[in-house]
Coordinates of C-alpha atoms in Angstrom, one line a residue:
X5 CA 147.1 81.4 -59.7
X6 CA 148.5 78.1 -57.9
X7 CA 146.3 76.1 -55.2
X8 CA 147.9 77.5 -52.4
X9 CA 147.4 80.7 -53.7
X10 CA 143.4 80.5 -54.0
X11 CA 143.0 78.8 -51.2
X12 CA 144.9 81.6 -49.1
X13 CA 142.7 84.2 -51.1
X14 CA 139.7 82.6 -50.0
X15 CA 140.4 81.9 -46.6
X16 CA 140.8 86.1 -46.4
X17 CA 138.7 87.2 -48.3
X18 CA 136.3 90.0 -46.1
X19 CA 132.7 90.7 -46.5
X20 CA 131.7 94.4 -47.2
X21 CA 130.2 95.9 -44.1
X22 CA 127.3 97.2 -46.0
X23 CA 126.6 93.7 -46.7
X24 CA 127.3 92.3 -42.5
X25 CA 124.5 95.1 -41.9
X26 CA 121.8 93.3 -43.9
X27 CA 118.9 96.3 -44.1
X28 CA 116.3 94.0 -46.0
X29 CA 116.7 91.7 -43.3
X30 CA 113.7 89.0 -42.1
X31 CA 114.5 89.1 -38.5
X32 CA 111.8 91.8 -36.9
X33 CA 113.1 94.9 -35.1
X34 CA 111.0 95.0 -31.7
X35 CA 114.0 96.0 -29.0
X36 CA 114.3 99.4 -27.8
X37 CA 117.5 100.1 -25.2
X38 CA 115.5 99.0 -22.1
X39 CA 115.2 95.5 -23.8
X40 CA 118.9 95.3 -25.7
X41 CA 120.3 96.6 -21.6
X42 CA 118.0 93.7 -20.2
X43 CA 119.5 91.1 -22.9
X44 CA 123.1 92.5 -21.6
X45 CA 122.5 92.0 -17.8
X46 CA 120.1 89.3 -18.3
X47 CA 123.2 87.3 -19.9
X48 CA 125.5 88.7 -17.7
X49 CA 124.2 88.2 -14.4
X50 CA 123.5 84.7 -12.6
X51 CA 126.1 81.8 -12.4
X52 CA 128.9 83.4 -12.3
X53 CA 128.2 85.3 -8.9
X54 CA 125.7 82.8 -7.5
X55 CA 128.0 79.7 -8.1
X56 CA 131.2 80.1 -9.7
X57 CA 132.6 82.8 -6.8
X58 CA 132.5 79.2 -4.2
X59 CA 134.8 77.8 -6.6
X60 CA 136.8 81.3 -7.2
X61 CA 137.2 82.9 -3.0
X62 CA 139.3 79.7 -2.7
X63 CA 141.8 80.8 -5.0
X64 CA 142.0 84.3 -4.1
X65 CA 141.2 84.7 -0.8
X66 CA 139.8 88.2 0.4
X67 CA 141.5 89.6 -2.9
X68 CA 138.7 87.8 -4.8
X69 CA 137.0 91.1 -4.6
X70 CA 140.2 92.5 -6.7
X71 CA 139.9 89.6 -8.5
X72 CA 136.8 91.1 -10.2
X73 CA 138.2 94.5 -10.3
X74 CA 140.6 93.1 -12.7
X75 CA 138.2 90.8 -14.7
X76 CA 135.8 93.7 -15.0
X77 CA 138.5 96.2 -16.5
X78 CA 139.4 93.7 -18.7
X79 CA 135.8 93.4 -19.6
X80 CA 135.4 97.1 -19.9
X81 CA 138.2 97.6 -22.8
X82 CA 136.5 95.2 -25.1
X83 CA 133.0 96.2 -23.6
X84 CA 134.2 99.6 -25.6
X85 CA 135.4 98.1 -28.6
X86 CA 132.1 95.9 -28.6
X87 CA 130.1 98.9 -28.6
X88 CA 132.0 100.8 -31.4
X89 CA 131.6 97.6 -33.6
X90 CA 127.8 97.1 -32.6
X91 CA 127.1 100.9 -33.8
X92 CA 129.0 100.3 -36.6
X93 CA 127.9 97.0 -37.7
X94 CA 124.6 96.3 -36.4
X95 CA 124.1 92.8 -36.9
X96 CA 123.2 89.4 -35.8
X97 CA 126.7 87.4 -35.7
X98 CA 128.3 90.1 -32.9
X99 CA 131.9 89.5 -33.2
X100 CA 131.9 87.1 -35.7
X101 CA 130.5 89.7 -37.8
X102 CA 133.1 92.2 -36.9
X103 CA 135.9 89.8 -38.0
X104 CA 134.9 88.8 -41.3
X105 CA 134.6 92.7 -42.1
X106 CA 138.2 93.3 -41.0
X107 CA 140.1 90.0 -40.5
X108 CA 139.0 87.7 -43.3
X109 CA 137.1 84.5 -43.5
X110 CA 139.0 82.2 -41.8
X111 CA 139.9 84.1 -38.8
X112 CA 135.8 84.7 -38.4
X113 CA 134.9 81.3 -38.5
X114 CA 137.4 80.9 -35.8
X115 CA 135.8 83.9 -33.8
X116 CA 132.6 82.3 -34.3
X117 CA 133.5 78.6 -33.9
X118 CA 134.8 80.6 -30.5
X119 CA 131.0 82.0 -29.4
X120 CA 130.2 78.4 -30.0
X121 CA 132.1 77.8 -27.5
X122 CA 131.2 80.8 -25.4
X123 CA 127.1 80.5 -25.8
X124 CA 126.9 76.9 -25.8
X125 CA 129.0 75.5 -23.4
X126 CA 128.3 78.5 -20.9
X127 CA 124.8 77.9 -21.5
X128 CA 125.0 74.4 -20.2
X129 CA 127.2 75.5 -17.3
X130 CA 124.5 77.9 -16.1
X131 CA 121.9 75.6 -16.5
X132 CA 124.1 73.3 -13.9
X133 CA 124.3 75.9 -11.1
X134 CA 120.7 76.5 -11.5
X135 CA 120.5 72.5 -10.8
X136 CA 122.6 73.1 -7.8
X137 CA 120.2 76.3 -6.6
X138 CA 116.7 74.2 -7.0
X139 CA 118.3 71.5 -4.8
X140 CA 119.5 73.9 -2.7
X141 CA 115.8 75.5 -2.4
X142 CA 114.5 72.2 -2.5
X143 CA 116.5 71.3 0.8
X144 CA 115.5 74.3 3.0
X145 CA 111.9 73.9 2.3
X146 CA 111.5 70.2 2.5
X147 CA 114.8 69.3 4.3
X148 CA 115.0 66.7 0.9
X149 CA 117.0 66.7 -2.0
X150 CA 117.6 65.7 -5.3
X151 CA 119.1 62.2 -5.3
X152 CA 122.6 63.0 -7.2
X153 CA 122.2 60.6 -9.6
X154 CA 119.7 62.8 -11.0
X155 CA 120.8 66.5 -10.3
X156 CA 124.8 65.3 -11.0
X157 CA 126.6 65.1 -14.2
X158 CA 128.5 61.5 -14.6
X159 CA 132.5 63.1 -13.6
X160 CA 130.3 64.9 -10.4
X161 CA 129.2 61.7 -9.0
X162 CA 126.0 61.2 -10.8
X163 CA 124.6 60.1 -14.2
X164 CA 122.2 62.3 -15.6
X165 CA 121.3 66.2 -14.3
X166 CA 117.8 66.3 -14.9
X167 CA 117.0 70.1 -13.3
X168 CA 120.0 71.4 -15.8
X169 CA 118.1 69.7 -18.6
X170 CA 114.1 71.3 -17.5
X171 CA 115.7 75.2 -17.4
X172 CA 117.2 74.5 -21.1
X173 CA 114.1 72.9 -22.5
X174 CA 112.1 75.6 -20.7
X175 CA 113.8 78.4 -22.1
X176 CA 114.3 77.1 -25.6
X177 CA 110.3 76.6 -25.2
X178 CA 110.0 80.4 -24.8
X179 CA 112.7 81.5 -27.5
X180 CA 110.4 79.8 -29.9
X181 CA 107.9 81.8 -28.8
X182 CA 108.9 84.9 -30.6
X183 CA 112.0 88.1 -29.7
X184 CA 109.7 90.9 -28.6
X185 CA 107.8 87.9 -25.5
X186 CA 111.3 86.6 -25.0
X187 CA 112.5 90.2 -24.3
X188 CA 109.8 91.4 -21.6
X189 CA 110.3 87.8 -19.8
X190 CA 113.6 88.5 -19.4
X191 CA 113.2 92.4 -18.4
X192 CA 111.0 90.5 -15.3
X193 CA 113.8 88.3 -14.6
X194 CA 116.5 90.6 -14.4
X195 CA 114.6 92.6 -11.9
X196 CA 114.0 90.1 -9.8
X197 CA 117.4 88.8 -9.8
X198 CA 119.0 92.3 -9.5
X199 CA 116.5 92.5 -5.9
X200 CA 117.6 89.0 -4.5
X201 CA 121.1 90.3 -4.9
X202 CA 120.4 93.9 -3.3
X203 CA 118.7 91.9 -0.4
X204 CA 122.0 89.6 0.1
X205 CA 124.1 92.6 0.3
X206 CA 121.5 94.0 3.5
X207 CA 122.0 91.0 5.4
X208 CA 125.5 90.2 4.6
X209 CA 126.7 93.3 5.8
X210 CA 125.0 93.0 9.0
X211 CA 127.4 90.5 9.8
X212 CA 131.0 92.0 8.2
X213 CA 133.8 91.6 10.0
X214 CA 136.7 93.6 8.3
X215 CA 139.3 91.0 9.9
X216 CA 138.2 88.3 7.1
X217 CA 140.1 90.4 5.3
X218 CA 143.5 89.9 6.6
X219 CA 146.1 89.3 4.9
X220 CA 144.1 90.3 1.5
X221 CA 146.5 88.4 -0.7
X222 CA 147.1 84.5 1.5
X223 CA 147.7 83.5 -2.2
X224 CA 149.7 86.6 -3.3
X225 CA 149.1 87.9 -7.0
X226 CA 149.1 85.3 -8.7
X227 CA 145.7 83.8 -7.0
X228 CA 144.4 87.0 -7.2
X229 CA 144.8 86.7 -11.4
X230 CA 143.9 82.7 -10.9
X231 CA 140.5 84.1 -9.4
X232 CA 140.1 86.9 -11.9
X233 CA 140.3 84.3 -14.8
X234 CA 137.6 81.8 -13.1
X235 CA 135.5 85.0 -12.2
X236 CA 135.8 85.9 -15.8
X237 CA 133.0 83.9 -16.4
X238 CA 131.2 86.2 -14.4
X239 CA 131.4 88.9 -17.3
X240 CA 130.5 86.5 -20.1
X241 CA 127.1 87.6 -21.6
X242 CA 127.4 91.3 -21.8
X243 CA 128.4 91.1 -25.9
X244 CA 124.6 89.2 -25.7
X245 CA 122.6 92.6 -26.9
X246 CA 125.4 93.2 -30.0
X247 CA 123.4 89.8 -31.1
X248 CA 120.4 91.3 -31.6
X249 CA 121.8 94.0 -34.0
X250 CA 118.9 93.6 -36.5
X251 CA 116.1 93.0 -34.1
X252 CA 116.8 96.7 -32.1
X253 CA 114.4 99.7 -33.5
X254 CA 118.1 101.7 -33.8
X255 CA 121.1 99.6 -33.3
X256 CA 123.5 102.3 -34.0
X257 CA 122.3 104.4 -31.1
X258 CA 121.3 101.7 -29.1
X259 CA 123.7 98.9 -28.5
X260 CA 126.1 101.3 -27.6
X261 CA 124.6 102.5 -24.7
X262 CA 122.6 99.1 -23.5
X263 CA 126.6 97.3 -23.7
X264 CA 128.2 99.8 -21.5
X265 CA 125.1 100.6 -19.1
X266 CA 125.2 96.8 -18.1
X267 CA 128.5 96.3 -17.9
X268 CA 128.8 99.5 -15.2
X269 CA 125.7 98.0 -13.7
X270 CA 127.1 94.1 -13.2
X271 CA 130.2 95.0 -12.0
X272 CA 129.3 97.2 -9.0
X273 CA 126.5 94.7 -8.2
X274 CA 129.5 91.8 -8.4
X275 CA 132.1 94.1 -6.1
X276 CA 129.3 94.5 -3.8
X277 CA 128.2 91.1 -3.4
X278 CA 131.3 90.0 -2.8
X279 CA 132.4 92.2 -0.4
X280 CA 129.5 91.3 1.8
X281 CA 129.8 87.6 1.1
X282 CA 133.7 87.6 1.9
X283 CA 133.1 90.1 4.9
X284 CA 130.1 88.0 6.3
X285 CA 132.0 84.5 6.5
X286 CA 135.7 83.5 6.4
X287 CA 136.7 82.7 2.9
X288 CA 138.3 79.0 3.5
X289 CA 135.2 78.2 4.4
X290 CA 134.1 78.8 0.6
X291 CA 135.6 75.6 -0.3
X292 CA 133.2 73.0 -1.8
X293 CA 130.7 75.1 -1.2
X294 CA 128.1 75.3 -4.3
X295 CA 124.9 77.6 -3.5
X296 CA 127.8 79.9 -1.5
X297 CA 125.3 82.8 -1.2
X298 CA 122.8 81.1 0.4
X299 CA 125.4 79.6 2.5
X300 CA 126.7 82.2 4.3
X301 CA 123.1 84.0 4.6
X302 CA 122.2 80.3 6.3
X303 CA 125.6 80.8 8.8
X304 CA 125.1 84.3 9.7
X305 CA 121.1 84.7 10.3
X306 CA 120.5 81.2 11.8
X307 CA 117.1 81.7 10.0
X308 CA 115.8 79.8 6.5
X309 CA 113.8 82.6 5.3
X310 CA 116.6 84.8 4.0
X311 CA 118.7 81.6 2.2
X312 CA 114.9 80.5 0.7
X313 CA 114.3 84.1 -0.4
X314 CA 118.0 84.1 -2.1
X315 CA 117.6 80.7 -3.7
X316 CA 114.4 81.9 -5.5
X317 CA 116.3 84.4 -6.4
X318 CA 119.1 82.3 -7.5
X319 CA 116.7 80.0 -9.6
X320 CA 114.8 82.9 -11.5
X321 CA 118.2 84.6 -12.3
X322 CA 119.9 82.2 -13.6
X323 CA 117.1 81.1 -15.9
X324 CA 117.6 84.4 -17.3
X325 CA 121.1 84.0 -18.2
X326 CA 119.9 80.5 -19.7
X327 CA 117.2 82.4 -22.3
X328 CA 119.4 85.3 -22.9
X329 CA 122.5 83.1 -23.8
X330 CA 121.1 81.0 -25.7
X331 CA 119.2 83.6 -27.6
X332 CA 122.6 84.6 -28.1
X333 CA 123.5 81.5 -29.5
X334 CA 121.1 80.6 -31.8
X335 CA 122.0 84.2 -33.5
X336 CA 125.3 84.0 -34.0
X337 CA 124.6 80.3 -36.0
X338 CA 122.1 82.2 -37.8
X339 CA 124.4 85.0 -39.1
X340 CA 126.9 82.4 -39.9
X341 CA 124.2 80.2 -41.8
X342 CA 123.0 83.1 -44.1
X343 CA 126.8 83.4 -45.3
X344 CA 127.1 79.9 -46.2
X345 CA 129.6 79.0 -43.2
X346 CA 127.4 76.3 -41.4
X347 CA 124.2 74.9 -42.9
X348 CA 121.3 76.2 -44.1
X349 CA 119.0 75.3 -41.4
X350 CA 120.5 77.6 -38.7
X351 CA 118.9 80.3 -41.2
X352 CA 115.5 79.6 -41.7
X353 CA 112.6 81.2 -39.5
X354 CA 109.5 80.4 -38.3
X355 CA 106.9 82.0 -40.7
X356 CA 104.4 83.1 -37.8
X357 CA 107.5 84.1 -34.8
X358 CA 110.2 84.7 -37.1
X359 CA 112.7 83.3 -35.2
X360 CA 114.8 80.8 -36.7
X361 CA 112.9 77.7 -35.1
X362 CA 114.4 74.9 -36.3
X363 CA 117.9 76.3 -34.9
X364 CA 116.6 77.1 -31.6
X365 CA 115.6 73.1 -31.7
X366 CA 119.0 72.1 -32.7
X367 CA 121.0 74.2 -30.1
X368 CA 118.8 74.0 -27.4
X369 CA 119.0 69.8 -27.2
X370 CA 122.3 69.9 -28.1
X371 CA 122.9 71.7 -24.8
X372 CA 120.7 70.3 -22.8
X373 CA 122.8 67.3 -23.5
X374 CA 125.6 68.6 -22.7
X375 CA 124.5 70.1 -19.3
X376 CA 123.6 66.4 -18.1
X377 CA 126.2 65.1 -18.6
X378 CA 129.4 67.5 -17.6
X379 CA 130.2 69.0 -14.6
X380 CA 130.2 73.1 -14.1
X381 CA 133.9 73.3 -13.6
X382 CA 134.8 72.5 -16.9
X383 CA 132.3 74.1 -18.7
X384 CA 132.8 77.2 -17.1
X385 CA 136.7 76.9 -17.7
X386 CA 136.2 76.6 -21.3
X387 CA 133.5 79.1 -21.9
X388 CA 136.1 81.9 -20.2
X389 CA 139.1 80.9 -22.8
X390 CA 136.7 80.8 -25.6
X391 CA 135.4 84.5 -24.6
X392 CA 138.8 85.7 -24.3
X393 CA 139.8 84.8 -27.5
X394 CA 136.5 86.3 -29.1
X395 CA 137.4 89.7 -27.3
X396 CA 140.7 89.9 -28.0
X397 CA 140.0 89.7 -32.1
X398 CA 136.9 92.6 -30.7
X399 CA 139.6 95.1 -30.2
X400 CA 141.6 94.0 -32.8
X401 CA 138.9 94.6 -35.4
X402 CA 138.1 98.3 -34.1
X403 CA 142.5 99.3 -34.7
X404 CA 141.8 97.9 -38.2
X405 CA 138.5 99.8 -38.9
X406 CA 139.9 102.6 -38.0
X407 CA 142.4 102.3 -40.4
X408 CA 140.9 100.4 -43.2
X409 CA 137.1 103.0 -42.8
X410 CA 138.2 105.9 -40.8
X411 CA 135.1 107.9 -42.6
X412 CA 132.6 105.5 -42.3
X413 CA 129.8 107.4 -38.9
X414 CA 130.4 105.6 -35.9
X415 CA 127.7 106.6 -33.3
X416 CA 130.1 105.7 -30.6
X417 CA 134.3 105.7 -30.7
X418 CA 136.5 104.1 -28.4
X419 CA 138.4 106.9 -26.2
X420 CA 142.2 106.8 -26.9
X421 CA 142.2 104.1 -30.0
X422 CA 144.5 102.7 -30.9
X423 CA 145.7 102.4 -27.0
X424 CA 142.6 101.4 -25.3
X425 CA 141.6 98.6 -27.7
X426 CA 145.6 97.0 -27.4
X427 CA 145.1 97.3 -23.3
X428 CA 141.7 95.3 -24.2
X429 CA 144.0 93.2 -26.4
X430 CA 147.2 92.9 -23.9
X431 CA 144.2 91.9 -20.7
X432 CA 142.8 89.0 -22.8
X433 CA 145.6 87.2 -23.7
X434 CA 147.3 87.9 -19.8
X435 CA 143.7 86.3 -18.4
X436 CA 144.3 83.2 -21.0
X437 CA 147.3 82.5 -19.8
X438 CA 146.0 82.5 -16.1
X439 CA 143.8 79.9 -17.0
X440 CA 145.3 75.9 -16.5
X441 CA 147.2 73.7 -18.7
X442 CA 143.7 71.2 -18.7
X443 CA 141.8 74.3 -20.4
X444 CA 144.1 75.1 -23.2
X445 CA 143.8 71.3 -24.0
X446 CA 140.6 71.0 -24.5
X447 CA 140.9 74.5 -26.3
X448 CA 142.7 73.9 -28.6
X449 CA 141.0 70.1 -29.1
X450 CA 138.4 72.1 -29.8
X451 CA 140.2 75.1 -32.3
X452 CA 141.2 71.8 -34.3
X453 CA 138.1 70.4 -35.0
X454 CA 137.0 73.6 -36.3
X455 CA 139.2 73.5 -38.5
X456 CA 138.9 70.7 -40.1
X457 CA 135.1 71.8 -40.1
X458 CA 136.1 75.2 -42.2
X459 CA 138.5 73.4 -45.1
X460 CA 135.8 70.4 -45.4
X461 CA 132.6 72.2 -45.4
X462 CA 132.7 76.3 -44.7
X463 CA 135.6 77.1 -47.1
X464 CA 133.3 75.5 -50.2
X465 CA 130.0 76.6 -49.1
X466 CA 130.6 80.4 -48.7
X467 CA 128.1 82.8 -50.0
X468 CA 131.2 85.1 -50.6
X469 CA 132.7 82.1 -53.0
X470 CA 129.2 81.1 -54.4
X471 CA 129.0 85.1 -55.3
X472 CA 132.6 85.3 -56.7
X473 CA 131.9 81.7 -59.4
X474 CA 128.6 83.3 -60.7

């Protein structure tokens, strides 16, 4: 056999699914669906509708509200090839996991060098608009706020954002604590969040006026799909419970349901919301705005109790999304550290927790670095291209399992395979390309550097290779 040709054999060479599902695994299995559905909206629910729709109405207009209509239906195709795969294949690495079954090697090292991108950079953006909400807070309380040299990143006008860099240290503090406490402080969390939200929608609708919504489309179709793509980090988080495939009590019958429950969930909380928000104040007037929910609660009550209520709100929320995601994180560099793809010390746990310690150590000031420094319009840019291209290989995994293990018990099925997973497939790759030229850039910046990662490190240290020179 020449070079090329073992180098292309190990490069596609797949793992065995009864090996992805790891039975004997060291990881404890404490989360029932109320948990693994908590992990899904906790993940799911925070920046993206408390910050990210000021920078989105502006490129919409009144269609934003169609705008997450379409990012939710393309969330909903792979949400259903997510929770095929995470019955199928209950484990840690989500869809990294479902790639090396059915793709090969390489192409999951690209999935997962993908959720780097997803958990750790999104992480990081949260942990910005949760800066933005505590200054906001801070301001209608004290009237004072956070100098911006300490609550900016350096390209926002500041040098270090100090408040972004507390909620990662603070979560990574309880992750280290142990799953099953990690998992009931984010079950509080989401419930509180879920109420601030409910509570904006009373007031906000107290004050619709159905003429903001003329013309719906001042930006025609094409800002409607711009706002959709932006707002597609809204969705991001909801594959966050098919991480914890070998912490659930039954995965198969589990993750299934908790994936599509939250998904339903988040998007009729996110329609809602932004109805009122739209309906309640004219949507140029969402331009620069950051804390835009508190905003037009501020404009349309004349009272502080309301926006102060929100902004707690805001702040507990979106330190949800920060411990859920990275939770998510620091699983996914697990799973790829117990097959030899990254190094050894993503993999090993705590001997009292058993959670992988020194990983949650690693990741965690890694992006708390990253979330003083850089702003939250890249980062949120860059975590929605990175998801999409992680979904996209989602549904392409469940046409190829259906063909290469059409026998093997699936607890839950896509409806209409092969035609609902290539309309997951066909939505990605449309949202992608609604996203700007800066964005594939730094994309594919970042796809190369993976790559020279894989052929100079993962390539040789594979389990799968070390297995196949014994």
């Amino acid at each position: 056999m020449s070079n090329g040709q073992r180098i292309g054999a190990r490069v596609l060479r797949r793992k065995p699914i009864d090996q992805l599902t790891h039975p004997g695994s060291e990881l404890k299995r404490t989360m029932g669906v109320g948990h693994l559905t908590m992990i899904s909206i906790g993940a799911t629910l925070g920046t993206g509708i408390f910050v990210v729709l000021g920078e989105a109405v502006p490129l919409a207009g009144p269609a934003i509200v169609l705008s997450f209509v379409l990012a939710g239906i393309t969330a909903l195709f792979s949400a259903l090839s997510y929770a095929e795969l995470a019955g199928l294949i209950p484990a840690s690495g989500s869809s990294y996991s479902y790639a090396y079954a059915t793709l090969g090697e390489i192409v999951a090292w690209v999935c997962g060098w993908c959720l780097v991108l997803e958990y750790g950079v999104s992480v990081a953006a949260v942990a910005v608009g949760w800066g933005q909400y505590v200054n906001e807070l801070l301001h209608l309380v004290t009237g004072l706020r956070i100098p911006d040299a300490l609550s900016q990143a350096p390209g926002a006008g500041g040098v270090v954002n100090v408040p972004a860099v507390l909620v990662v240290v603070i979560s990574m503090l309880v992750l280290l604590g142990g799953a099953k406490g990690s998992a009931r402080t984010n079950t509080v969390l989401v419930w509180v969040k879920v109420g601030a939200l409910l509570m904006f929608c009373a007031v906000a609708f107290t004050a619709f006026r159905a003429g903001n919504f003329e013309p719906l489309f001042p930006l025609g179709l094409a800002g409607m799909s711009a706002g959709a793509a932006t707002l597609f980090f809204s969705y991001i988080g909801f594959d966050a419970a098919s991480t914890a495939g070998e912490e659930a009590r039954n995965p198969q019958r589990d993750l299934p349901r908790a994936i599509i429950i939250s998904l339903v969930v988040v998007t009729a909380l996110y329609c809602a919301v932004a109805l009122a928000a739209v309906g309640a104040m004219p949507w140029q007037s969402f331009e620069g705005t950051e804390a835009a929910l508190s905003r037009v609660l501020t404009d349309n009550t004349g009272s502080t109790i309301f926006p102060v209520l929100l902004s707690i709100g805001a702040v507990i929320a979106i330190t949800s999304v920060v411990l859920t995601v990275l939770y998510g994180q620091t699983r996914i560099l697990y799973a790829m550290a117990r097959d030899g793809l990254v190094p050894s010390i993503f993999a090993k746990l705590g001997p009292r927790t058993g959670v992988p310690f020194a990983n949650t150590v690693i990741v965690g000031s890694f992006i708390a670095v990253l979330a003083a420094l850089v702003p939250l319009g890249a980062l949120a840019d860059a975590t929605s291209i990175g998801t999409l291209f992680a979904f996209a290989l989602v549904n392409i995994a469940v046409i190829i399992l259906r063909r290469t293990e059409p026998d093997r018990e699936r607890s839950f099925r896509v409806p209409f395979a092969p035609v609902t997973p290539l309309l997951g497939l066909g939505f990605c790759v449309y949202m992608m390309f609604s996203l700007g030229l800066d964005t594939w850039i730094a994309f594919l910046a970042w796809m190369a550097l993976g790559f020279v990662i894989y052929f100079a490190y993962s390539v040789r240290k594979a389990r799968l290779e070390v297995q196949a020179s014994d």
